[in-house]
Amino acid sequence: ILTPGQLFISCSEPFDADEYIERLAWRTPGGGSKGGAEAFDPKRLLEEFENHIEELKHLDEKIQRRVEKLEHQCHREAKEFAHKVQDLQRSNQVAFQHFQELDEHISYVATKVCHLGDQLEGVNTPRQRAVEAQRLMTYFNEFLDGELRSDVFNNPEKIKEAADIIQKLHLIAQELPFDRFADVKAKIASKYHDLERQLIQEFTAAQRRGEIGRMQEVAAVLLHFKGYAHCVDVYIKQCQEGAYMRSDVFEDTALLCQRVNKQVGEVFQSPETVMTKLIQNIFENKLQAHVKEKLDETRRSDVEQYLKNLYDLYTRTTALASKLTEFNLGSDKHTFLSKLIKNIFSTYLESYIEMEKDYLRTRSAMILQRYYDSKNHQKRPQGGGSIQELKERIRQRTNLPLGPSIDTHGETFLSQEVVVNLLQETRHAFERCNRLSDPSDLPKNAFSIFLLLVEHLCMDHIDYALEIGLSAIPSADAKNANLYFLDVVQQANTIFHLFDKQFNDHLMPLISSSPKLTECLHKKKEVIEQMEVKLDTGIDRTLNCMVGQMKHILATEQKKTDFRPEDENNVMIQCTAACSKVCVYVSRQVERVRKSMDGKNVDTVLTELGVRFHRLIHEHLQQYSYSSMGGMLAICDVAEYRKSAKDFRVPLVLQLFDTLHALCNLLVVAPDNLKQVCSGEQLTNLDRNLLHAFVQLRVDYRQARLGRHFS
């Protein structure tokens, strides 16, 4: 049997009282409840529990004594540790006081040392100055004697030291009176310039050899000489030697500046000044000469190429300037580069917009003239003055064709190729204007280009074609008239969409934030309204011609016997020949209208055509008298017209023909049913006089005394 201590030790898991009791019972002989080797013995188990409880009590007492012992030991050690901490704090305080005393002593000694240093420096500085003055006086005496005996002036390896001496002697000589020291001043100046020249030669040689260290050393010496600027000029000149081997001067310049920018920081003490001077030299010489050569050779001979070259050169120059802003060119590098660009292009930009307008005017006129020449067409003058204006007003208000109709042989005198060419030239002009115009002049210049586009595209081409189209529209009573004005409408509509797209894409960004926007929109609206008036006039006259053609078909094809057949028992119930031809003609014209228009214009024009078509048929039917069988034929005709009306896809037109079809029923209905039919849904809202007029068309009107039904 295990002791309590052994049971605790054997349990590696956290203590569990129930588990502990189970383990104790299981280990006791006769304490198991199931399947044990011995039978269950409660007395023995009780005895074991009692013994175990006693052992647990003894174990608890033993552990409690041990805990008390450990607590006592812990209290004792805590007191000892507290005493040690107090001793350390006292030691630390003493050490801190010693450190303070030492710091004060060090400060006192340092003050004495500094004071001593100042005294030594006060004594040494005048001594050094005296030594330096004595040394310079020695060298000065050599110049007075005219014989330079010192090694420093005769040894080429000591040129740096000699340069320092001669530079100081040169400053001293400038303070001496000229009358007494003219000779020595001249000798010193001669030696000064000689050394300066030697240093520049040495710098040049070192640059050619690529010795950056030697270049830096010589440049530092030359910094105090008047020839330092000349040294920089020599450096800039040599940098450009062999740099422009390709044809692209802009790319060569960018590569040159990138290479030099890395080098000047190692050679010169003020690299930004050297880079600024290099870039200024390149712009004022290389780039300006390149621009002048490219532009002057085409300025008089080829204006188109001149404008392209100006745009390209200016664009590439500004792009190059943007790249150069990456380098250190001082605080105001953007203004500096802008001035360089302005100096190159100012003479060209001043006259740019006038040359642009002259070119665009000439080019547009040539494109138009070439088109009319290809058509063997002599352009008619559109004219002006009071007579022409009077004709225009009369035509707009009365829709009368003034003057004889001309035959265009189906030619619309509108060309998308011409339009594309005009728009392309104008687009290039807008692009150049945006790039080359001063920001303050940009809206004004863009507006002037827009006016040229309006003049040549809208007036000289579209408006002229509309005038020709109007003149070519035949009179309403013409026979077999060819109606080409709808083709003019279709092409004019397409062209105007292109015009509107360019207006929004290329002009609007240039003027959107300026007062010129209002002027442009007003001008555009004015042009649109002017062309819409002519389009409306032409469409109206074209619809009149269509109705006139239908009237001609009906007049020539429709016979009185169609609706009063001689043998009513031997008649086929079908539409008449005149009706068939009219319907074919109408369907063809509806299709033409759909191809020529877009959007709501289709419905508007078809509505007007449908109303006129209905009016024509309505008036045409009232010209005849109808027998019973003739009324059936008239209904067949109207039903066919109604099918054609469905092609219009306009509810109003279909409603009109539905009503007309209902009216034709009055021609065949039995006399006793007339009042009932007239009260029907489609006829009840019509004027009674109209209904009566249709009933009067029946041949049996007087015989059957049908008028009493309307009394």
Short mmCIF file of C-alpha atoms in Angstrom, two decimals, residues 196-590:
data_model
loop_
_atom_site.label_atom_id
_atom_site.label_comp_id
_atom_site.label_asym_id
_atom_site.label_seq_id
_atom_site.Cartn_x
_atom_site.Cartn_y
_atom_site.Cartn_z
CA GLU A 196 47.18 81.52 -64.64
CA ARG A 197 47.79 80.42 -68.22
CA GLN A 198 49.85 77.44 -67.05
CA LEU A 199 47.12 76.36 -64.64
CA ILE A 200 44.47 76.55 -67.35
CA GLN A 201 46.68 74.51 -69.67
CA GLU A 202 47.25 71.98 -66.91
CA PHE A 203 43.46 71.81 -66.30
CA THR A 204 42.83 71.31 -70.02
CA ALA A 205 45.42 68.56 -70.25
CA ALA A 206 44.00 66.83 -67.17
CA GLN A 207 40.49 67.00 -68.65
CA ARG A 208 41.65 65.38 -71.86
CA ARG A 209 43.38 62.64 -69.87
CA GLY A 210 40.29 62.20 -67.72
CA GLU A 211 42.15 62.83 -64.46
CA ILE A 212 39.33 64.04 -62.22
CA GLY A 213 41.55 64.43 -59.15
CA ARG A 214 44.04 66.68 -60.93
CA MET A 215 41.20 68.72 -62.45
CA GLN A 216 39.71 69.24 -59.00
CA GLU A 217 43.09 70.29 -57.58
CA VAL A 218 43.80 72.81 -60.34
CA ALA A 219 40.26 74.18 -60.27
CA ALA A 220 40.58 74.79 -56.52
CA VAL A 221 43.78 76.80 -57.13
CA LEU A 222 42.25 78.78 -59.99
CA LEU A 223 39.19 79.62 -57.90
CA HIS A 224 40.98 82.71 -56.52
CA PHE A 225 42.28 83.82 -59.92
CA LYS A 226 40.50 86.08 -62.36
CA GLY A 227 40.87 83.37 -65.00
CA TYR A 228 38.60 80.96 -63.14
CA ALA A 229 35.70 81.87 -65.43
CA HIS A 230 37.93 81.18 -68.43
CA CYS A 231 38.74 77.78 -66.93
CA VAL A 232 35.02 77.02 -66.76
CA ASP A 233 34.60 78.17 -70.38
CA VAL A 234 37.41 75.87 -71.49
CA TYR A 235 35.82 73.00 -69.59
CA ILE A 236 32.44 73.65 -71.21
CA LYS A 237 33.98 73.87 -74.66
CA GLN A 238 35.91 70.63 -74.27
CA CYS A 239 32.83 68.83 -72.89
CA GLN A 240 31.01 69.46 -76.15
CA GLU A 241 33.81 68.16 -78.35
CA GLY A 242 32.60 64.96 -79.97
CA ALA A 243 29.27 65.08 -78.12
CA TYR A 244 27.17 65.87 -81.23
CA MET A 245 28.01 63.00 -83.54
CA ARG A 246 24.42 61.99 -84.30
CA SER A 247 21.67 63.86 -86.10
CA ASP A 248 19.48 64.19 -82.99
CA VAL A 249 20.81 67.30 -81.26
CA PHE A 250 18.23 67.08 -78.46
CA GLU A 251 19.10 63.52 -77.48
CA ASP A 252 22.80 64.34 -77.67
CA THR A 253 22.28 67.34 -75.39
CA ALA A 254 20.42 65.25 -72.80
CA LEU A 255 23.18 62.61 -72.75
CA LEU A 256 25.90 65.27 -72.56
CA CYS A 257 24.26 67.00 -69.59
CA GLN A 258 23.79 63.71 -67.75
CA ARG A 259 27.47 62.85 -68.20
CA VAL A 260 28.75 66.30 -67.22
CA ASN A 261 26.42 66.57 -64.22
CA LYS A 262 28.18 63.61 -62.58
CA GLN A 263 31.60 65.13 -63.23
CA VAL A 264 31.14 68.78 -62.21
CA GLY A 265 30.23 67.80 -58.65
CA GLU A 266 33.66 66.18 -58.28
CA VAL A 267 35.68 68.92 -60.04
CA PHE A 268 34.16 72.30 -59.09
CA GLN A 269 33.15 73.74 -55.75
CA SER A 270 29.96 75.29 -57.20
CA PRO A 271 28.70 72.65 -59.69
CA GLU A 272 25.27 74.30 -60.15
CA THR A 273 26.96 77.43 -61.58
CA VAL A 274 28.97 75.35 -64.07
CA MET A 275 25.88 73.34 -65.14
CA THR A 276 23.88 76.53 -65.59
CA LYS A 277 26.62 78.03 -67.75
CA LEU A 278 26.91 74.81 -69.80
CA ILE A 279 23.18 74.66 -70.50
CA GLN A 280 23.07 78.35 -71.36
CA ASN A 281 25.97 77.86 -73.78
CA ILE A 282 24.24 74.90 -75.45
CA PHE A 283 20.92 76.73 -75.81
CA GLU A 284 22.42 79.98 -77.10
CA ASN A 285 24.75 78.32 -79.59
CA LYS A 286 24.00 74.75 -80.56
CA LEU A 287 20.22 74.68 -80.20
CA GLN A 288 19.63 78.20 -81.49
CA ALA A 289 21.71 77.49 -84.60
CA HIS A 290 19.86 74.21 -85.16
CA VAL A 291 16.44 75.87 -84.81
CA LYS A 292 17.42 78.75 -87.09
CA GLU A 293 18.70 76.37 -89.76
CA LYS A 294 15.57 74.22 -89.69
CA LEU A 295 13.07 77.09 -89.72
CA ASP A 296 14.71 79.64 -91.98
CA GLU A 297 15.05 77.21 -94.87
CA THR A 298 11.27 76.55 -94.97
CA ARG A 299 9.81 79.82 -93.70
CA ARG A 300 9.34 81.29 -97.18
CA SER A 301 9.29 78.22 -99.38
CA ASP A 302 7.06 75.75 -97.51
CA VAL A 303 4.80 77.18 -94.81
CA GLU A 304 3.26 73.81 -93.98
CA GLN A 305 6.65 72.27 -93.28
CA TYR A 306 7.70 75.42 -91.42
CA LEU A 307 4.74 75.10 -89.03
CA LYS A 308 5.41 71.39 -88.52
CA ASN A 309 9.09 72.07 -87.85
CA LEU A 310 8.26 74.92 -85.45
CA TYR A 311 5.86 72.70 -83.50
CA ASP A 312 8.29 69.78 -83.42
CA LEU A 313 11.31 71.88 -82.43
CA TYR A 314 9.43 73.77 -79.73
CA THR A 315 7.96 70.54 -78.34
CA ARG A 316 11.33 68.83 -78.24
CA THR A 317 13.01 71.87 -76.71
CA THR A 318 10.44 72.07 -73.90
CA ALA A 319 10.76 68.31 -73.35
CA LEU A 320 14.53 68.71 -73.10
CA ALA A 321 14.07 71.55 -70.60
CA SER A 322 11.84 69.28 -68.49
CA LYS A 323 14.61 66.67 -68.39
CA LEU A 324 17.17 69.30 -67.40
CA THR A 325 15.13 70.31 -64.34
CA GLU A 326 16.38 67.08 -62.73
CA PHE A 327 19.80 68.72 -62.32
CA ASN A 328 20.84 71.25 -59.70
CA LEU A 329 20.58 74.59 -61.54
CA GLY A 330 19.82 76.85 -58.63
CA SER A 331 16.59 77.79 -56.93
CA ASP A 332 14.91 79.39 -59.97
CA LYS A 333 15.75 76.85 -62.63
CA HIS A 334 12.27 76.84 -64.24
CA THR A 335 12.43 80.57 -64.92
CA PHE A 336 16.00 80.21 -66.18
CA LEU A 337 15.07 77.49 -68.69
CA SER A 338 11.92 79.36 -69.78
CA LYS A 339 14.01 82.43 -70.61
CA LEU A 340 16.42 80.32 -72.68
CA ILE A 341 13.51 78.83 -74.67
CA LYS A 342 11.94 82.25 -75.14
CA ASN A 343 15.23 83.69 -76.46
CA ILE A 344 15.37 80.97 -79.12
CA PHE A 345 11.75 81.03 -80.29
CA SER A 346 10.50 84.56 -79.51
CA THR A 347 10.94 85.89 -83.07
CA TYR A 348 9.11 82.87 -84.49
CA LEU A 349 6.30 82.79 -81.94
CA GLU A 350 5.44 86.46 -82.45
CA SER A 351 4.35 85.82 -86.02
CA TYR A 352 3.11 82.26 -85.47
CA ILE A 353 -0.66 82.78 -85.30
CA GLU A 354 -0.78 84.97 -88.42
CA MET A 355 1.18 82.38 -90.41
CA GLU A 356 -1.07 79.65 -89.00
CA LYS A 357 -4.23 81.46 -90.09
CA ASP A 358 -2.83 82.32 -93.52
CA TYR A 359 -1.78 78.72 -94.08
CA LEU A 360 -5.07 77.31 -92.84
CA ARG A 361 -7.03 79.74 -95.01
CA THR A 362 -4.98 78.91 -98.12
CA ARG A 363 -4.93 75.17 -97.45
CA SER A 364 -8.68 74.96 -96.81
CA ALA A 365 -9.48 76.93 -99.96
CA MET A 366 -7.19 74.63 -101.96
CA ILE A 367 -8.85 71.48 -100.57
CA LEU A 368 -12.29 72.80 -101.50
CA GLN A 369 -11.24 74.02 -104.94
CA ARG A 370 -9.55 70.71 -105.73
CA TYR A 371 -12.78 68.90 -104.84
CA TYR A 372 -14.95 71.14 -107.01
CA ASP A 373 -12.46 70.83 -109.87
CA SER A 374 -12.69 67.03 -109.61
CA LYS A 375 -16.46 67.39 -110.09
CA ASN A 376 -15.99 69.81 -113.03
CA HIS A 377 -18.07 72.26 -111.06
CA GLN A 378 -17.71 75.99 -111.26
CA LYS A 379 -18.63 77.21 -107.82
CA ARG A 380 -21.45 79.72 -107.93
CA PRO A 381 -20.99 82.92 -105.95
CA GLN A 382 -23.27 82.91 -102.94
CA GLY A 383 -23.61 86.64 -103.29
CA GLY A 384 -24.66 89.28 -100.86
CA GLY A 385 -26.39 92.56 -100.75
CA SER A 386 -30.01 93.51 -100.38
CA ILE A 387 -31.42 91.50 -103.34
CA GLN A 388 -29.89 88.22 -102.19
CA GLU A 389 -31.00 88.83 -98.61
CA LEU A 390 -34.53 89.66 -99.80
CA LYS A 391 -34.69 86.41 -101.79
CA GLU A 392 -33.51 84.47 -98.76
CA ARG A 393 -36.15 86.01 -96.51
CA ILE A 394 -38.93 85.38 -99.03
CA ARG A 395 -37.85 81.75 -99.47
CA GLN A 396 -37.69 81.17 -95.70
CA ARG A 397 -41.15 82.64 -95.13
CA THR A 398 -43.04 81.44 -98.18
CA ASN A 399 -41.13 78.28 -99.14
CA LEU A 400 -41.23 79.39 -102.76
CA PRO A 401 -38.44 78.31 -105.14
CA LEU A 402 -36.88 81.55 -106.36
CA GLY A 403 -35.11 81.18 -109.66
CA PRO A 404 -34.98 78.19 -112.00
CA SER A 405 -34.27 74.72 -110.64
CA ILE A 406 -30.84 73.34 -111.56
CA ASP A 407 -29.99 69.73 -112.28
CA THR A 408 -27.14 68.43 -110.09
CA HIS A 409 -27.34 64.92 -111.63
CA GLY A 410 -27.57 63.45 -108.13
CA GLU A 411 -24.44 65.18 -106.85
CA THR A 412 -24.72 66.46 -103.28
CA PHE A 413 -21.50 68.51 -103.44
CA LEU A 414 -20.66 67.22 -99.98
CA SER A 415 -17.59 65.06 -99.44
CA GLN A 416 -16.55 63.30 -96.27
CA GLU A 417 -13.02 63.15 -97.61
CA VAL A 418 -12.96 66.93 -97.93
CA VAL A 419 -14.45 67.28 -94.45
CA VAL A 420 -11.91 64.90 -92.93
CA ASN A 421 -9.08 66.82 -94.60
CA LEU A 422 -10.41 70.16 -93.34
CA LEU A 423 -10.93 68.83 -89.82
CA GLN A 424 -7.50 67.22 -89.81
CA GLU A 425 -5.82 70.46 -90.85
CA THR A 426 -7.77 72.31 -88.17
CA ARG A 427 -6.93 69.70 -85.55
CA HIS A 428 -3.22 70.12 -86.32
CA ALA A 429 -3.72 73.88 -86.09
CA PHE A 430 -5.38 73.52 -82.65
CA GLU A 431 -2.51 71.32 -81.45
CA ARG A 432 0.09 73.81 -82.64
CA CYS A 433 -1.91 76.68 -81.19
CA ASN A 434 -2.06 74.96 -77.79
CA ARG A 435 1.69 74.39 -77.78
CA LEU A 436 2.97 77.61 -79.38
CA SER A 437 0.58 80.27 -78.09
CA ASP A 438 1.22 82.31 -75.00
CA PRO A 439 -1.26 81.19 -72.28
CA SER A 440 -2.86 84.64 -72.25
CA ASP A 441 -3.39 84.55 -76.04
CA LEU A 442 -4.43 80.90 -76.32
CA PRO A 443 -8.25 81.38 -76.15
CA LYS A 444 -8.14 84.25 -78.65
CA ASN A 445 -5.94 82.31 -81.10
CA ALA A 446 -8.03 79.16 -80.78
CA PHE A 447 -11.19 81.17 -81.48
CA SER A 448 -9.66 82.66 -84.65
CA ILE A 449 -8.84 79.14 -85.90
CA PHE A 450 -12.40 78.06 -85.09
CA LEU A 451 -13.77 80.96 -87.17
CA LEU A 452 -11.72 79.75 -90.15
CA LEU A 453 -13.16 76.26 -89.70
CA VAL A 454 -16.66 77.71 -89.64
CA GLU A 455 -15.93 79.77 -92.73
CA HIS A 456 -14.55 76.96 -94.88
CA LEU A 457 -16.35 73.88 -93.58
CA CYS A 458 -19.72 75.22 -92.52
CA MET A 459 -20.18 78.13 -94.92
CA ASP A 460 -18.08 77.38 -98.00
CA HIS A 461 -18.87 73.66 -98.04
CA ILE A 462 -21.96 72.63 -96.07
CA ASP A 463 -23.96 75.84 -96.53
CA TYR A 464 -22.99 76.03 -100.20
CA ALA A 465 -24.14 72.42 -100.70
CA LEU A 466 -27.43 73.25 -99.00
CA GLU A 467 -27.88 76.22 -101.33
CA ILE A 468 -27.20 74.04 -104.37
CA GLY A 469 -29.47 71.34 -102.95
CA LEU A 470 -32.29 73.83 -102.44
CA SER A 471 -31.86 75.12 -105.98
CA ALA A 472 -31.99 71.56 -107.30
CA ILE A 473 -35.31 70.71 -105.64
CA PRO A 474 -37.94 70.64 -108.40
CA SER A 475 -41.32 72.25 -108.09
CA ALA A 476 -44.15 70.35 -106.43
CA ASP A 477 -45.90 69.65 -109.77
CA ALA A 478 -42.78 68.27 -111.49
CA LYS A 479 -43.12 64.78 -112.97
CA ASN A 480 -40.66 61.94 -112.20
CA ALA A 481 -38.61 64.32 -110.05
CA ASN A 482 -35.35 63.02 -108.59
CA LEU A 483 -35.18 64.12 -104.97
CA TYR A 484 -31.54 64.30 -103.93
CA PHE A 485 -31.95 66.76 -101.09
CA LEU A 486 -32.42 63.95 -98.60
CA ASP A 487 -28.95 62.72 -99.54
CA VAL A 488 -27.68 66.22 -98.82
CA VAL A 489 -29.42 66.10 -95.44
CA GLN A 490 -27.87 62.73 -94.62
CA GLN A 491 -24.34 63.80 -95.47
CA ALA A 492 -24.73 67.21 -93.82
CA ASN A 493 -25.90 65.49 -90.65
CA THR A 494 -22.88 63.14 -90.65
CA ILE A 495 -20.50 66.03 -91.32
CA PHE A 496 -21.95 68.13 -88.57
CA HIS A 497 -21.47 65.31 -86.08
CA LEU A 498 -17.77 65.29 -87.01
CA PHE A 499 -17.66 69.07 -86.66
CA ASP A 500 -19.31 68.89 -83.25
CA LYS A 501 -16.89 66.19 -82.10
CA GLN A 502 -13.89 68.32 -83.00
CA PHE A 503 -15.47 71.29 -81.26
CA ASN A 504 -15.77 69.30 -78.02
CA ASP A 505 -12.51 67.34 -78.23
CA HIS A 506 -10.04 69.96 -79.46
CA LEU A 507 -11.49 73.45 -79.06
CA MET A 508 -13.29 73.24 -75.71
CA PRO A 509 -10.17 72.34 -73.66
CA LEU A 510 -8.46 75.47 -75.01
CA ILE A 511 -11.23 77.96 -74.19
CA SER A 512 -13.26 76.31 -71.43
CA SER A 513 -11.99 78.66 -68.71
CA SER A 514 -11.99 81.91 -70.71
CA PRO A 515 -14.59 84.48 -71.86
CA LYS A 516 -14.10 83.21 -75.44
CA LEU A 517 -16.19 80.17 -74.54
CA THR A 518 -19.37 82.25 -74.73
CA GLU A 519 -18.41 83.64 -78.15
CA CYS A 520 -17.64 80.16 -79.49
CA LEU A 521 -20.91 78.70 -78.26
CA HIS A 522 -22.83 81.66 -79.69
CA LYS A 523 -21.12 81.32 -83.06
CA LYS A 524 -21.76 77.58 -83.13
CA LYS A 525 -25.42 78.11 -82.26
CA GLU A 526 -25.73 80.78 -84.97
CA VAL A 527 -24.25 78.45 -87.62
CA ILE A 528 -26.47 75.56 -86.53
CA GLU A 529 -29.60 77.67 -86.67
CA GLN A 530 -28.68 79.05 -90.09
CA MET A 531 -28.20 75.57 -91.51
CA GLU A 532 -31.27 74.20 -89.75
CA VAL A 533 -33.41 76.84 -91.45
CA LYS A 534 -32.15 75.72 -94.86
CA LEU A 535 -32.49 72.05 -93.95
CA ASP A 536 -36.07 72.61 -92.79
CA THR A 537 -36.85 74.55 -95.96
CA GLY A 538 -35.35 71.86 -98.16
CA ILE A 539 -37.07 69.03 -96.33
CA ASP A 540 -40.40 70.85 -96.51
CA ARG A 541 -40.05 71.41 -100.25
CA THR A 542 -38.92 67.81 -100.70
CA LEU A 543 -42.03 66.58 -98.90
CA ASN A 544 -44.11 68.79 -101.18
CA CYS A 545 -42.42 67.16 -104.17
CA MET A 546 -43.15 63.71 -102.75
CA VAL A 547 -46.81 64.61 -102.28
CA GLY A 548 -46.85 66.16 -105.78
CA GLN A 549 -45.44 62.92 -107.21
CA MET A 550 -48.15 60.93 -105.40
CA LYS A 551 -50.77 63.34 -106.73
CA HIS A 552 -49.39 62.87 -110.25
CA ILE A 553 -49.60 59.07 -109.91
CA LEU A 554 -53.16 59.27 -108.68
CA ALA A 555 -54.15 61.74 -111.40
CA THR A 556 -52.75 59.59 -114.19
CA GLU A 557 -53.53 56.12 -112.89
CA GLN A 558 -56.82 56.51 -111.05
CA LYS A 559 -59.96 56.29 -113.22
CA LYS A 560 -63.53 57.21 -112.35
CA THR A 561 -64.69 53.77 -113.33
CA ASP A 562 -62.44 52.28 -110.64
CA PHE A 563 -65.09 53.08 -108.06
CA ARG A 564 -68.18 52.79 -110.35
CA PRO A 565 -67.56 49.60 -112.31
CA GLU A 566 -69.95 48.90 -115.19
CA ASP A 567 -70.35 45.25 -114.26
CA GLU A 568 -70.40 45.12 -110.49
CA ASN A 569 -70.97 41.38 -110.50
CA ASN A 570 -67.69 40.70 -112.25
CA VAL A 571 -65.23 42.74 -110.16
CA MET A 572 -62.22 41.43 -108.19
CA ILE A 573 -62.08 42.87 -104.69
CA GLN A 574 -58.52 44.24 -104.61
CA CYS A 575 -56.76 47.55 -104.49
CA THR A 576 -56.54 49.62 -107.62
CA ALA A 577 -53.38 50.05 -109.74
CA ALA A 578 -53.06 53.68 -108.71
CA CYS A 579 -53.13 52.67 -105.04
CA SER A 580 -50.44 50.03 -105.58
CA LYS A 581 -48.09 52.48 -107.31
CA VAL A 582 -48.63 55.13 -104.65
CA CYS A 583 -47.93 52.60 -101.88
CA VAL A 584 -44.72 51.44 -103.57
CA TYR A 585 -43.63 55.05 -103.97
CA VAL A 586 -44.47 55.88 -100.34
CA SER A 587 -42.57 52.88 -98.97
CA ARG A 588 -39.51 53.87 -100.97
CA GLN A 589 -39.64 57.45 -99.68
CA VAL A 590 -40.13 56.33 -96.07
#
